[in-house]
């Protein structure tokens, strides 16, 4: 019985020793081990964090950057359908007095136009948003290339806009402007080696309006519908060709054509015949598309056709019944109705142009600027242009029906938006 009690006492003492001495030591060891691991983890996290702070992220390649900026879904978004939004922050895209190449003809503020709201309207497509225009991004795409506008004075208007939109990013010694009988050539040297040119051909084919002294609209136009090669020789080296022809077709319901040969001083009435403008327009665009098919390598050259630039010559079209034109307008037509308001655009010529660009084997991008521009009754030069080199007199301003120019556009202004949209296709799709 005493032996059992002794064993029990020893067992009890062993358990007590374990509980009092060994267990605390064991627990202390566990604690110290965990604390060490925690400190190691914190140190590693701290080290990693500091490495992230001091090691620069990998540089993006140019291709990656291009992919990142390609945010305009041009395949699914109709950028020509939308509305005008007043934007005092991002527009105008340049200031009139900062563009040394802007002619007096369209410098409306310099010519005395008192309002400037027309410069601040931004185009907002219905189904997507446009990136802010960046002249450097466009010039990077145009590096070593030639962009050429071909057409009438509306295209000259747009060419001046494009020059003003990009010239500010080029040092003054690296840009030049040269005029010849048929062309205006803006060259950017050194870094970009880019040319932005305009070629005068109001009918695309040869006409008696081609010479510099016959462009005032006072001479009745005569065209040679099948003759385009003389002009076309000057287009072949362009990487981007942007065509238009419209304003000169709207003067009469018929147009004179030369029966055969070329223009000469001995031409008589018997050498001409009259053709309806719709037949003549089809003939000219057929000649144009055939020339493109035979002479342009579309792997190297992208082709665009700008639709009709509208006029605003009847204020009654937008509900202002005082027999005026566009000379009093300071805001766009803000009622974006469907169908759009009718300001007299020749939609039949428009449809002929659409059909011509679709019926050729050459891919032609149709730039549908017409409807968006029809709302911009406020954007014309009206009394504040100087096409003849002289500003309008007080007496002329009293006769808007005769003298207000509701064909051409002030700059900065609407043509800048046309070029924003053109630039999207050059940057992202060509």
PDB file of N, CA and C in Angstrom, residues 56-150:
ATOM      1  N   UNK A  56      12.155  51.078 -61.481  1.00  0.00           N
ATOM      2  CA  UNK A  56      11.210  51.643 -62.440  1.00  0.00           C
ATOM      3  C   UNK A  56      10.444  50.526 -63.123  1.00  0.00           C
ATOM      4  N   UNK A  57       9.154  50.756 -63.428  1.00  0.00           N
ATOM      5  CA  UNK A  57       8.393  49.741 -64.158  1.00  0.00           C
ATOM      6  C   UNK A  57       8.963  49.575 -65.553  1.00  0.00           C
ATOM      7  N   UNK A  58       8.760  48.429 -66.156  1.00  0.00           N
ATOM      8  CA  UNK A  58       9.303  48.213 -67.496  1.00  0.00           C
ATOM      9  C   UNK A  58       8.707  49.201 -68.485  1.00  0.00           C
ATOM     10  N   UNK A  59       9.536  49.716 -69.384  1.00  0.00           N
ATOM     11  CA  UNK A  59       9.083  50.681 -70.365  1.00  0.00           C
ATOM     12  C   UNK A  59       8.182  50.010 -71.391  1.00  0.00           C
ATOM     13  N   UNK A  60       7.062  50.724 -71.757  1.00  0.00           N
ATOM     14  CA  UNK A  60       6.171  50.188 -72.777  1.00  0.00           C
ATOM     15  C   UNK A  60       6.804  50.359 -74.143  1.00  0.00           C
ATOM     16  N   UNK A  61       6.632  49.379 -74.974  1.00  0.00           N
ATOM     17  CA  UNK A  61       7.085  49.517 -76.350  1.00  0.00           C
ATOM     18  C   UNK A  61       6.117  50.428 -77.084  1.00  0.00           C
ATOM     19  N   UNK A  62       6.555  50.944 -78.251  1.00  0.00           N
ATOM     20  CA  UNK A  62       5.702  51.815 -79.052  1.00  0.00           C
ATOM     21  C   UNK A  62       4.425  51.087 -79.476  1.00  0.00           C
ATOM     22  N   UNK A  63       4.553  49.784 -79.785  1.00  0.00           N
ATOM     23  CA  UNK A  63       3.373  49.022 -80.186  1.00  0.00           C
ATOM     24  C   UNK A  63       2.371  48.937 -79.053  1.00  0.00           C
ATOM     25  N   UNK A  64       2.880  48.729 -77.803  1.00  0.00           N
ATOM     26  CA  UNK A  64       1.984  48.662 -76.656  1.00  0.00           C
ATOM     27  C   UNK A  64       1.271  49.980 -76.447  1.00  0.00           C
ATOM     28  N   UNK A  65       2.011  51.080 -76.613  1.00  0.00           N
ATOM     29  CA  UNK A  65       1.400  52.393 -76.448  1.00  0.00           C
ATOM     30  C   UNK A  65       0.324  52.625 -77.496  1.00  0.00           C
ATOM     31  N   UNK A  66       0.620  52.230 -78.743  1.00  0.00           N
ATOM     32  CA  UNK A  66      -0.358  52.389 -79.800  1.00  0.00           C
ATOM     33  C   UNK A  66      -1.632  51.613 -79.490  1.00  0.00           C
ATOM     34  N   UNK A  67      -1.464  50.387 -78.958  1.00  0.00           N
ATOM     35  CA  UNK A  67      -2.635  49.571 -78.614  1.00  0.00           C
ATOM     36  C   UNK A  67      -3.433  50.233 -77.493  1.00  0.00           C
ATOM     37  N   UNK A  68      -2.712  50.834 -76.548  1.00  0.00           N
ATOM     38  CA  UNK A  68      -3.384  51.446 -75.414  1.00  0.00           C
ATOM     39  C   UNK A  68      -4.181  52.672 -75.832  1.00  0.00           C
ATOM     40  N   UNK A  69      -3.664  53.435 -76.834  1.00  0.00           N
ATOM     41  CA  UNK A  69      -4.355  54.648 -77.246  1.00  0.00           C
ATOM     42  C   UNK A  69      -5.447  54.381 -78.270  1.00  0.00           C
ATOM     43  N   UNK A  70      -5.515  53.147 -78.776  1.00  0.00           N
ATOM     44  CA  UNK A  70      -6.524  52.848 -79.773  1.00  0.00           C
ATOM     45  C   UNK A  70      -7.876  52.639 -79.089  1.00  0.00           C
ATOM     46  N   UNK A  71      -8.497  53.741 -78.712  1.00  0.00           N
ATOM     47  CA  UNK A  71      -9.712  53.679 -77.925  1.00  0.00           C
ATOM     48  C   UNK A  71     -10.960  54.016 -78.735  1.00  0.00           C
ATOM     49  N   UNK A  72     -10.794  54.307 -80.019  1.00  0.00           N
ATOM     50  CA  UNK A  72     -11.927  54.707 -80.836  1.00  0.00           C
ATOM     51  C   UNK A  72     -12.382  53.526 -81.684  1.00  0.00           C
ATOM     52  N   UNK A  73     -13.519  52.934 -81.370  1.00  0.00           N
ATOM     53  CA  UNK A  73     -13.991  51.755 -82.115  1.00  0.00           C
ATOM     54  C   UNK A  73     -14.598  52.158 -83.452  1.00  0.00           C
ATOM     55  N   UNK A  74     -13.746  52.539 -84.408  1.00  0.00           N
ATOM     56  CA  UNK A  74     -14.237  53.079 -85.668  1.00  0.00           C
ATOM     57  C   UNK A  74     -15.030  52.061 -86.480  1.00  0.00           C
ATOM     58  N   UNK A  75     -14.810  50.775 -86.225  1.00  0.00           N
ATOM     59  CA  UNK A  75     -15.547  49.757 -86.976  1.00  0.00           C
ATOM     60  C   UNK A  75     -17.010  49.667 -86.549  1.00  0.00           C
ATOM     61  N   UNK A  76     -17.296  50.079 -85.322  1.00  0.00           N
ATOM     62  CA  UNK A  76     -18.672  49.958 -84.819  1.00  0.00           C
ATOM     63  C   UNK A  76     -19.283  51.299 -84.428  1.00  0.00           C
ATOM     64  N   UNK A  77     -18.471  52.361 -84.343  1.00  0.00           N
ATOM     65  CA  UNK A  77     -18.999  53.670 -83.949  1.00  0.00           C
ATOM     66  C   UNK A  77     -19.030  54.599 -85.149  1.00  0.00           C
ATOM     67  N   UNK A  78     -20.200  55.115 -85.463  1.00  0.00           N
ATOM     68  CA  UNK A  78     -20.350  56.109 -86.525  1.00  0.00           C
ATOM     69  C   UNK A  78     -19.997  57.476 -85.938  1.00  0.00           C
ATOM     70  N   UNK A  79     -18.766  57.914 -86.144  1.00  0.00           N
ATOM     71  CA  UNK A  79     -18.314  59.168 -85.530  1.00  0.00           C
ATOM     72  C   UNK A  79     -18.953  60.383 -86.173  1.00  0.00           C
ATOM     73  N   UNK A  80     -19.651  60.209 -87.290  1.00  0.00           N
ATOM     74  CA  UNK A  80     -20.284  61.339 -87.974  1.00  0.00           C
ATOM     75  C   UNK A  80     -21.715  61.591 -87.507  1.00  0.00           C
ATOM     76  N   UNK A  81     -22.216  60.744 -86.614  1.00  0.00           N
ATOM     77  CA  UNK A  81     -23.549  60.931 -86.050  1.00  0.00           C
ATOM     78  C   UNK A  81     -23.398  61.321 -84.588  1.00  0.00           C
ATOM     79  N   UNK A  82     -23.954  62.473 -84.213  1.00  0.00           N
ATOM     80  CA  UNK A  82     -23.792  62.937 -82.843  1.00  0.00           C
ATOM     81  C   UNK A  82     -24.416  64.296 -82.634  1.00  0.00           C
ATOM     82  N   UNK A  83     -23.785  65.105 -81.796  1.00  0.00           N
ATOM     83  CA  UNK A  83     -24.321  66.435 -81.494  1.00  0.00           C
ATOM     84  C   UNK A  83     -23.182  67.394 -81.180  1.00  0.00           C
ATOM     85  N   UNK A  84     -23.510  68.690 -81.233  1.00  0.00           N
ATOM     86  CA  UNK A  84     -22.540  69.730 -80.903  1.00  0.00           C
ATOM     87  C   UNK A  84     -22.657  70.101 -79.434  1.00  0.00           C
ATOM     88  N   UNK A  85     -21.502  70.150 -78.759  1.00  0.00           N
ATOM     89  CA  UNK A  85     -21.449  70.451 -77.330  1.00  0.00           C
ATOM     90  C   UNK A  85     -20.536  71.658 -77.116  1.00  0.00           C
ATOM     91  N   UNK A  86     -21.020  72.652 -76.409  1.00  0.00           N
ATOM     92  CA  UNK A  86     -20.191  73.821 -76.117  1.00  0.00           C
ATOM     93  C   UNK A  86     -19.082  73.423 -75.154  1.00  0.00           C
ATOM     94  N   UNK A  87     -17.832  73.715 -75.533  1.00  0.00           N
ATOM     95  CA  UNK A  87     -16.677  73.282 -74.753  1.00  0.00           C
ATOM     96  C   UNK A  87     -15.652  74.420 -74.700  1.00  0.00           C
ATOM     97  N   UNK A  88     -15.640  75.131 -73.579  1.00  0.00           N
ATOM     98  CA  UNK A  88     -14.717  76.253 -73.412  1.00  0.00           C
ATOM     99  C   UNK A  88     -13.331  75.807 -72.964  1.00  0.00           C
ATOM    100  N   UNK A  89     -13.180  74.513 -72.665  1.00  0.00           N
ATOM    101  CA  UNK A  89     -11.916  74.013 -72.118  1.00  0.00           C
ATOM    102  C   UNK A  89     -10.986  73.521 -73.220  1.00  0.00           C
ATOM    103  N   UNK A  90     -11.465  72.620 -74.079  1.00  0.00           N
ATOM    104  CA  UNK A  90     -10.594  72.002 -75.087  1.00  0.00           C
ATOM    105  C   UNK A  90     -10.652  72.696 -76.442  1.00  0.00           C
ATOM    106  N   UNK A  91     -11.604  73.598 -76.636  1.00  0.00           N
ATOM    107  CA  UNK A  91     -11.748  74.274 -77.932  1.00  0.00           C
ATOM    108  C   UNK A  91     -11.740  75.788 -77.747  1.00  0.00           C
ATOM    109  N   UNK A  92     -11.133  76.503 -78.713  1.00  0.00           N
ATOM    110  CA  UNK A  92     -10.591  76.028 -79.983  1.00  0.00           C
ATOM    111  C   UNK A  92      -9.293  75.238 -79.813  1.00  0.00           C
ATOM    112  N   UNK A  93      -8.937  74.477 -80.850  1.00  0.00           N
ATOM    113  CA  UNK A  93      -7.748  73.640 -80.803  1.00  0.00           C
ATOM    114  C   UNK A  93      -6.463  74.453 -80.964  1.00  0.00           C
ATOM    115  N   UNK A  94      -6.581  75.669 -81.456  1.00  0.00           N
ATOM    116  CA  UNK A  94      -5.448  76.589 -81.592  1.00  0.00           C
ATOM    117  C   UNK A  94      -6.019  78.010 -81.598  1.00  0.00           C
ATOM    118  N   UNK A  95      -5.160  78.974 -81.417  1.00  0.00           N
ATOM    119  CA  UNK A  95      -5.598  80.366 -81.426  1.00  0.00           C
ATOM    120  C   UNK A  95      -5.249  80.996 -82.768  1.00  0.00           C
ATOM    121  N   UNK A  96      -6.164  81.818 -83.230  1.00  0.00           N
ATOM    122  CA  UNK A  96      -5.993  82.429 -84.548  1.00  0.00           C
ATOM    123  C   UNK A  96      -4.662  83.164 -84.678  1.00  0.00           C
ATOM    124  N   UNK A  97      -4.298  83.944 -83.665  1.00  0.00           N
ATOM    125  CA  UNK A  97      -3.087  84.760 -83.761  1.00  0.00           C
ATOM    126  C   UNK A  97      -1.807  83.959 -83.545  1.00  0.00           C
ATOM    127  N   UNK A  98      -1.928  82.678 -83.233  1.00  0.00           N
ATOM    128  CA  UNK A  98      -0.746  81.833 -83.047  1.00  0.00           C
ATOM    129  C   UNK A  98      -0.440  80.975 -84.266  1.00  0.00           C
ATOM    130  N   UNK A  99      -1.268  81.074 -85.303  1.00  0.00           N
ATOM    131  CA  UNK A  99      -1.022  80.329 -86.537  1.00  0.00           C
ATOM    132  C   UNK A  99      -0.549  81.308 -87.606  1.00  0.00           C
ATOM    133  N   UNK A 100       0.734  81.329 -87.834  1.00  0.00           N
ATOM    134  CA  UNK A 100       1.321  82.290 -88.768  1.00  0.00           C
ATOM    135  C   UNK A 100       0.929  82.020 -90.214  1.00  0.00           C
ATOM    136  N   UNK A 101       0.406  80.817 -90.495  1.00  0.00           N
ATOM    137  CA  UNK A 101       0.077  80.451 -91.866  1.00  0.00           C
ATOM    138  C   UNK A 101      -1.399  80.671 -92.205  1.00  0.00           C
ATOM    139  N   UNK A 102      -2.155  81.197 -91.273  1.00  0.00           N
ATOM    140  CA  UNK A 102      -3.584  81.419 -91.499  1.00  0.00           C
ATOM    141  C   UNK A 102      -3.782  82.678 -92.343  1.00  0.00           C
ATOM    142  N   UNK A 103      -4.481  82.555 -93.458  1.00  0.00           N
ATOM    143  CA  UNK A 103      -4.667  83.690 -94.359  1.00  0.00           C
ATOM    144  C   UNK A 103      -5.770  84.611 -93.847  1.00  0.00           C
ATOM    145  N   UNK A 104      -5.716  85.857 -94.299  1.00  0.00           N
ATOM    146  CA  UNK A 104      -6.730  86.841 -93.917  1.00  0.00           C
ATOM    147  C   UNK A 104      -8.129  86.394 -94.344  1.00  0.00           C
ATOM    148  N   UNK A 105      -8.186  85.587 -95.387  1.00  0.00           N
ATOM    149  CA  UNK A 105      -9.466  85.158 -95.957  1.00  0.00           C
ATOM    150  C   UNK A 105     -10.405  84.545 -94.920  1.00  0.00           C
ATOM    151  N   UNK A 106      -9.845  83.748 -93.980  1.00  0.00           N
ATOM    152  CA  UNK A 106     -10.699  83.042 -93.024  1.00  0.00           C
ATOM    153  C   UNK A 106     -10.411  83.427 -91.568  1.00  0.00           C
ATOM    154  N   UNK A 107      -9.565  84.442 -91.364  1.00  0.00           N
ATOM    155  CA  UNK A 107      -9.230  84.886 -90.005  1.00  0.00           C
ATOM    156  C   UNK A 107     -10.288  85.874 -89.521  1.00  0.00           C
ATOM    157  N   UNK A 108     -11.436  85.348 -89.143  1.00  0.00           N
ATOM    158  CA  UNK A 108     -12.609  86.184 -88.893  1.00  0.00           C
ATOM    159  C   UNK A 108     -12.436  87.137 -87.708  1.00  0.00           C
ATOM    160  N   UNK A 109     -11.799  86.676 -86.641  1.00  0.00           N
ATOM    161  CA  UNK A 109     -11.581  87.550 -85.486  1.00  0.00           C
ATOM    162  C   UNK A 109     -10.684  88.722 -85.873  1.00  0.00           C
ATOM    163  N   UNK A 110      -9.619  88.432 -86.574  1.00  0.00           N
ATOM    164  CA  UNK A 110      -8.703  89.473 -87.050  1.00  0.00           C
ATOM    165  C   UNK A 110      -9.425  90.454 -87.968  1.00  0.00           C
ATOM    166  N   UNK A 111     -10.433  89.965 -88.685  1.00  0.00           N
ATOM    167  CA  UNK A 111     -11.169  90.808 -89.625  1.00  0.00           C
ATOM    168  C   UNK A 111     -12.356  91.531 -88.985  1.00  0.00           C
ATOM    169  N   UNK A 112     -12.474  91.393 -87.650  1.00  0.00           N
ATOM    170  CA  UNK A 112     -13.466  92.197 -86.950  1.00  0.00           C
ATOM    171  C   UNK A 112     -14.693  91.474 -86.448  1.00  0.00           C
ATOM    172  N   UNK A 113     -14.768  90.157 -86.590  1.00  0.00           N
ATOM    173  CA  UNK A 113     -15.946  89.463 -86.062  1.00  0.00           C
ATOM    174  C   UNK A 113     -15.967  89.598 -84.539  1.00  0.00           C
ATOM    175  N   UNK A 114     -17.054  90.107 -83.970  1.00  0.00           N
ATOM    176  CA  UNK A 114     -17.066  90.426 -82.534  1.00  0.00           C
ATOM    177  C   UNK A 114     -17.279  89.226 -81.618  1.00  0.00           C
ATOM    178  N   UNK A 115     -17.891  88.140 -82.094  1.00  0.00           N
ATOM    179  CA  UNK A 115     -18.173  86.983 -81.240  1.00  0.00           C
ATOM    180  C   UNK A 115     -17.147  85.885 -81.508  1.00  0.00           C
ATOM    181  N   UNK A 116     -16.992  84.973 -80.542  1.00  0.00           N
ATOM    182  CA  UNK A 116     -16.029  83.880 -80.710  1.00  0.00           C
ATOM    183  C   UNK A 116     -16.603  82.527 -80.295  1.00  0.00           C
ATOM    184  N   UNK A 117     -17.881  82.490 -79.971  1.00  0.00           N
ATOM    185  CA  UNK A 117     -18.488  81.251 -79.504  1.00  0.00           C
ATOM    186  C   UNK A 117     -18.429  80.162 -80.563  1.00  0.00           C
ATOM    187  N   UNK A 118     -18.434  80.557 -81.825  1.00  0.00           N
ATOM    188  CA  UNK A 118     -18.399  79.586 -82.924  1.00  0.00           C
ATOM    189  C   UNK A 118     -17.135  78.731 -82.900  1.00  0.00           C
ATOM    190  N   UNK A 119     -16.090  79.195 -82.203  1.00  0.00           N
ATOM    191  CA  UNK A 119     -14.838  78.456 -82.125  1.00  0.00           C
ATOM    192  C   UNK A 119     -14.861  77.345 -81.072  1.00  0.00           C
ATOM    193  N   UNK A 120     -15.880  77.319 -80.235  1.00  0.00           N
ATOM    194  CA  UNK A 120     -15.829  76.513 -79.011  1.00  0.00           C
ATOM    195  C   UNK A 120     -16.798  75.337 -78.983  1.00  0.00           C
ATOM    196  N   UNK A 121     -17.286  74.959 -80.157  1.00  0.00           N
ATOM    197  CA  UNK A 121     -18.204  73.819 -80.208  1.00  0.00           C
ATOM    198  C   UNK A 121     -17.438  72.548 -80.536  1.00  0.00           C
ATOM    199  N   UNK A 122     -17.618  71.556 -79.704  1.00  0.00           N
ATOM    200  CA  UNK A 122     -16.955  70.258 -79.881  1.00  0.00           C
ATOM    201  C   UNK A 122     -17.966  69.226 -80.372  1.00  0.00           C
ATOM    202  N   UNK A 123     -17.550  68.399 -81.308  1.00  0.00           N
ATOM    203  CA  UNK A 123     -18.427  67.350 -81.834  1.00  0.00           C
ATOM    204  C   UNK A 123     -18.379  66.135 -80.922  1.00  0.00           C
ATOM    205  N   UNK A 124     -19.558  65.673 -80.477  1.00  0.00           N
ATOM    206  CA  UNK A 124     -19.664  64.514 -79.602  1.00  0.00           C
ATOM    207  C   UNK A 124     -20.430  63.408 -80.321  1.00  0.00           C
ATOM    208  N   UNK A 125     -19.747  62.359 -80.800  1.00  0.00           N
ATOM    209  CA  UNK A 125     -20.453  61.242 -81.435  1.00  0.00           C
ATOM    210  C   UNK A 125     -21.448  60.603 -80.466  1.00  0.00           C
ATOM    211  N   UNK A 126     -22.492  60.040 -81.017  1.00  0.00           N
ATOM    212  CA  UNK A 126     -23.561  59.456 -80.204  1.00  0.00           C
ATOM    213  C   UNK A 126     -23.102  58.200 -79.463  1.00  0.00           C
ATOM    214  N   UNK A 127     -22.268  57.380 -80.102  1.00  0.00           N
ATOM    215  CA  UNK A 127     -21.982  56.047 -79.562  1.00  0.00           C
ATOM    216  C   UNK A 127     -20.572  55.864 -79.015  1.00  0.00           C
ATOM    217  N   UNK A 128     -19.754  56.894 -79.039  1.00  0.00           N
ATOM    218  CA  UNK A 128     -18.399  56.780 -78.498  1.00  0.00           C
ATOM    219  C   UNK A 128     -17.854  58.172 -78.233  1.00  0.00           C
ATOM    220  N   UNK A 129     -16.699  58.237 -77.629  1.00  0.00           N
ATOM    221  CA  UNK A 129     -16.064  59.520 -77.350  1.00  0.00           C
ATOM    222  C   UNK A 129     -14.775  59.635 -78.153  1.00  0.00           C
ATOM    223  N   UNK A 130     -14.450  60.859 -78.541  1.00  0.00           N
ATOM    224  CA  UNK A 130     -13.243  61.099 -79.314  1.00  0.00           C
ATOM    225  C   UNK A 130     -12.092  61.471 -78.394  1.00  0.00           C
ATOM    226  N   UNK A 131     -10.902  60.987 -78.676  1.00  0.00           N
ATOM    227  CA  UNK A 131      -9.746  61.441 -77.904  1.00  0.00           C
ATOM    228  C   UNK A 131      -9.439  62.884 -78.261  1.00  0.00           C
ATOM    229  N   UNK A 132      -8.826  63.606 -77.348  1.00  0.00           N
ATOM    230  CA  UNK A 132      -8.452  64.979 -77.640  1.00  0.00           C
ATOM    231  C   UNK A 132      -7.380  64.997 -78.729  1.00  0.00           C
ATOM    232  N   UNK A 133      -7.524  65.893 -79.680  1.00  0.00           N
ATOM    233  CA  UNK A 133      -6.588  65.949 -80.796  1.00  0.00           C
ATOM    234  C   UNK A 133      -5.177  66.239 -80.288  1.00  0.00           C
ATOM    235  N   UNK A 134      -4.213  65.487 -80.826  1.00  0.00           N
ATOM    236  CA  UNK A 134      -2.809  65.650 -80.465  1.00  0.00           C
ATOM    237  C   UNK A 134      -2.004  65.721 -81.752  1.00  0.00           C
ATOM    238  N   UNK A 135      -1.492  66.907 -82.057  1.00  0.00           N
ATOM    239  CA  UNK A 135      -0.753  67.097 -83.299  1.00  0.00           C
ATOM    240  C   UNK A 135       0.466  66.206 -83.408  1.00  0.00           C
ATOM    241  N   UNK A 136       1.127  65.930 -82.291  1.00  0.00           N
ATOM    242  CA  UNK A 136       2.319  65.079 -82.316  1.00  0.00           C
ATOM    243  C   UNK A 136       1.975  63.646 -82.708  1.00  0.00           C
ATOM    244  N   UNK A 137       0.846  63.153 -82.225  1.00  0.00           N
ATOM    245  CA  UNK A 137       0.434  61.787 -82.570  1.00  0.00           C
ATOM    246  C   UNK A 137       0.161  61.682 -84.071  1.00  0.00           C
ATOM    247  N   UNK A 138      -0.522  62.694 -84.621  1.00  0.00           N
ATOM    248  CA  UNK A 138      -0.793  62.685 -86.063  1.00  0.00           C
ATOM    249  C   UNK A 138       0.498  62.786 -86.861  1.00  0.00           C
ATOM    250  N   UNK A 139       1.384  63.691 -86.468  1.00  0.00           N
ATOM    251  CA  UNK A 139       2.634  63.857 -87.211  1.00  0.00           C
ATOM    252  C   UNK A 139       3.507  62.609 -87.127  1.00  0.00           C
ATOM    253  N   UNK A 140       3.421  61.886 -86.037  1.00  0.00           N
ATOM    254  CA  UNK A 140       4.166  60.636 -85.933  1.00  0.00           C
ATOM    255  C   UNK A 140       3.682  59.649 -86.996  1.00  0.00           C
ATOM    256  N   UNK A 141       2.368  59.632 -87.215  1.00  0.00           N
ATOM    257  CA  UNK A 141       1.814  58.760 -88.257  1.00  0.00           C
ATOM    258  C   UNK A 141       2.201  59.255 -89.650  1.00  0.00           C
ATOM    259  N   UNK A 142       2.367  60.576 -89.795  1.00  0.00           N
ATOM    260  CA  UNK A 142       2.694  61.177 -91.087  1.00  0.00           C
ATOM    261  C   UNK A 142       4.199  61.310 -91.302  1.00  0.00           C
ATOM    262  N   UNK A 143       4.994  60.769 -90.424  1.00  0.00           N
ATOM    263  CA  UNK A 143       6.452  60.886 -90.548  1.00  0.00           C
ATOM    264  C   UNK A 143       6.925  60.336 -91.899  1.00  0.00           C
ATOM    265  N   UNK A 144       7.647  61.183 -92.642  1.00  0.00           N
ATOM    266  CA  UNK A 144       8.175  60.773 -93.931  1.00  0.00           C
ATOM    267  C   UNK A 144       7.117  60.618 -95.016  1.00  0.00           C
ATOM    268  N   UNK A 145       5.912  61.178 -94.807  1.00  0.00           N
ATOM    269  CA  UNK A 145       4.809  60.951 -95.752  1.00  0.00           C
ATOM    270  C   UNK A 145       4.194  62.273 -96.222  1.00  0.00           C
ATOM    271  N   UNK A 146       3.303  62.142 -97.205  1.00  0.00           N
ATOM    272  CA  UNK A 146       2.609  63.306 -97.763  1.00  0.00           C
ATOM    273  C   UNK A 146       1.095  63.126 -97.648  1.00  0.00           C
ATOM    274  N   UNK A 147       0.452  64.115 -97.066  1.00  0.00           N
ATOM    275  CA  UNK A 147      -1.006  64.202 -97.011  1.00  0.00           C
ATOM    276  C   UNK A 147      -1.430  65.289 -97.976  1.00  0.00           C
ATOM    277  N   UNK A 148      -2.324  64.974 -98.906  1.00  0.00           N
ATOM    278  CA  UNK A 148      -2.740  65.951 -99.908  1.00  0.00           C
ATOM    279  C   UNK A 148      -4.256  66.077 -99.980  1.00  0.00           C
ATOM    280  N   UNK A 149      -4.725  67.324 -99.902  1.00  0.00           N
ATOM    281  CA  UNK A 149      -6.132  67.646-100.129  1.00  0.00           C
ATOM    282  C   UNK A 149      -6.277  68.064-101.589  1.00  0.00           C
ATOM    283  N   UNK A 150      -7.269  67.498-102.280  1.00  0.00           N
ATOM    284  CA  UNK A 150      -7.511  67.809-103.684  1.00  0.00           C
ATOM    285  C   UNK A 150      -8.952  68.269-103.843  1.00  0.00           C
TER     286      UNK A 150
END
